[in-house]
Steps between C-alpha positions, in 0.01 A plus 500: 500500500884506613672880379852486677805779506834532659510830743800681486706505868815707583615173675609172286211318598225480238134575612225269303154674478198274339151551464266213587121494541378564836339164657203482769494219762150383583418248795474100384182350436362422838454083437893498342657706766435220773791353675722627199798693707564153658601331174763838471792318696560783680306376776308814630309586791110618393655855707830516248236542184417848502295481105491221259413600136558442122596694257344573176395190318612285764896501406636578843412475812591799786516363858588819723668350842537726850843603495585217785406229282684607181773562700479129581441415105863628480671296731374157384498307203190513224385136386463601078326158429211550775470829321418358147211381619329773598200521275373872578772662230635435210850654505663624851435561834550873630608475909507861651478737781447870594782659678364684762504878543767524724774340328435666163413826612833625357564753171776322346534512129537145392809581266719521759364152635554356135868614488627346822453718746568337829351810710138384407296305709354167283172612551525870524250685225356152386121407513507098460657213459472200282633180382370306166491080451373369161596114526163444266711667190867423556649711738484456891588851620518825213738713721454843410134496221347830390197245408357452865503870528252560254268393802710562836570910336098548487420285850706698662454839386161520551508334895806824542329751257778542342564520054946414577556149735792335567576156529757250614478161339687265697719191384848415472549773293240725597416851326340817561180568252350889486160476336308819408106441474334657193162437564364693201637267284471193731889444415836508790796619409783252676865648529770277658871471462615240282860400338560464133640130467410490075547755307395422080361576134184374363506551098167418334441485151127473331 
């Protein structure tokens, strides 16, 4: 279930807050996770993969890299075809990585990174980051997706103890994704900055 609402900001930008289900990622079964991270295209070392798992019902699949090797991921080109034929998930692949302590060990309220502020540090206050390929449905790279989220919000919250994590999602337009855990109602709340391109009436008549 998908409730969404604009938040109110003294700046221009507009602030978009959804609620999504909460996802858990479980390990692959044991004879299907053989040799799979070579058919990624990302060619990793056994010591980049930190965890390999899938989400619920088998829709995505979260590969969490050392920080090294997802550095790396970065800097190269992705092959999107070798990636359709992955046969663990059904939608998208989830790459990510923990930023370590020391380089997100900072207080900074996240507004100020959303409105331009060139006085924060790119990692400063933020608890992962992520990229998202789902060649298998249409789309090689989603660059900024509250939908991977629903999983990365959860993994990460519980490995930092923490109910608020921030994350960068990297890409050529790359985006900064705040996602609050509700774990009483199994839902996360995802807040990002977006722009208004469309703006329109829907008139229904029964």
């Amino acid at each position: 279930m998908l409730c969404r609402k604009k938040i109110n900001h003294p700046s221009s930008l507009c602030f978009d807050e959804r609620f999504f289900g909460a996802w858990s990622v479980v390990p692959p079964e044991e004879e299907d996770n053989d040799n799979e991270t070579d058919g990624l295209a990302f060619s990793f070392k056994v010591d980049d993969v930190l965890y390999m798992g899938l989400t619920e019902g088998g829709e995505d699949l979260l590969i969490e890299l050392t920080v090294e090797a997802f550095d790396l991921l970065c800097s190269r080109s992705v092959d999107f075809g070798a990636l359709k034929q992955t046969k663990l998930h059904t939608r998208g692949i989830i790459i990510c990585c923990e930023i370590p302590d020391g380089e997100s060990a900072g207080k900074t309220d996240q507004r100020r990174r959303s409105e331009g502020d060139s006085s924060v540090h790119p990692l400063d206050g933020l608890d992962f980051r992520s990229r998202y390929f789902e060649p298998k449905i249409g789309v090689n790279e989603d660059p900024v997706s509250g939908w991977p989220h629903c999983a990365l919000g959860p993994y990460f919250g519980e490995r930092r103890k923490k109910d608020r994590v921030f994350g960068l999602q990297e890409s050529d337009r790359t985006g900064l994704v705040e996602c609050v855990l509700k774990e009483d109602e199994k839902r996360v709340c995802i807040i990002g900055n977006t722009v208004i391109t469309v703006k329109g009436r829907l008139q229904m008549q029964f």
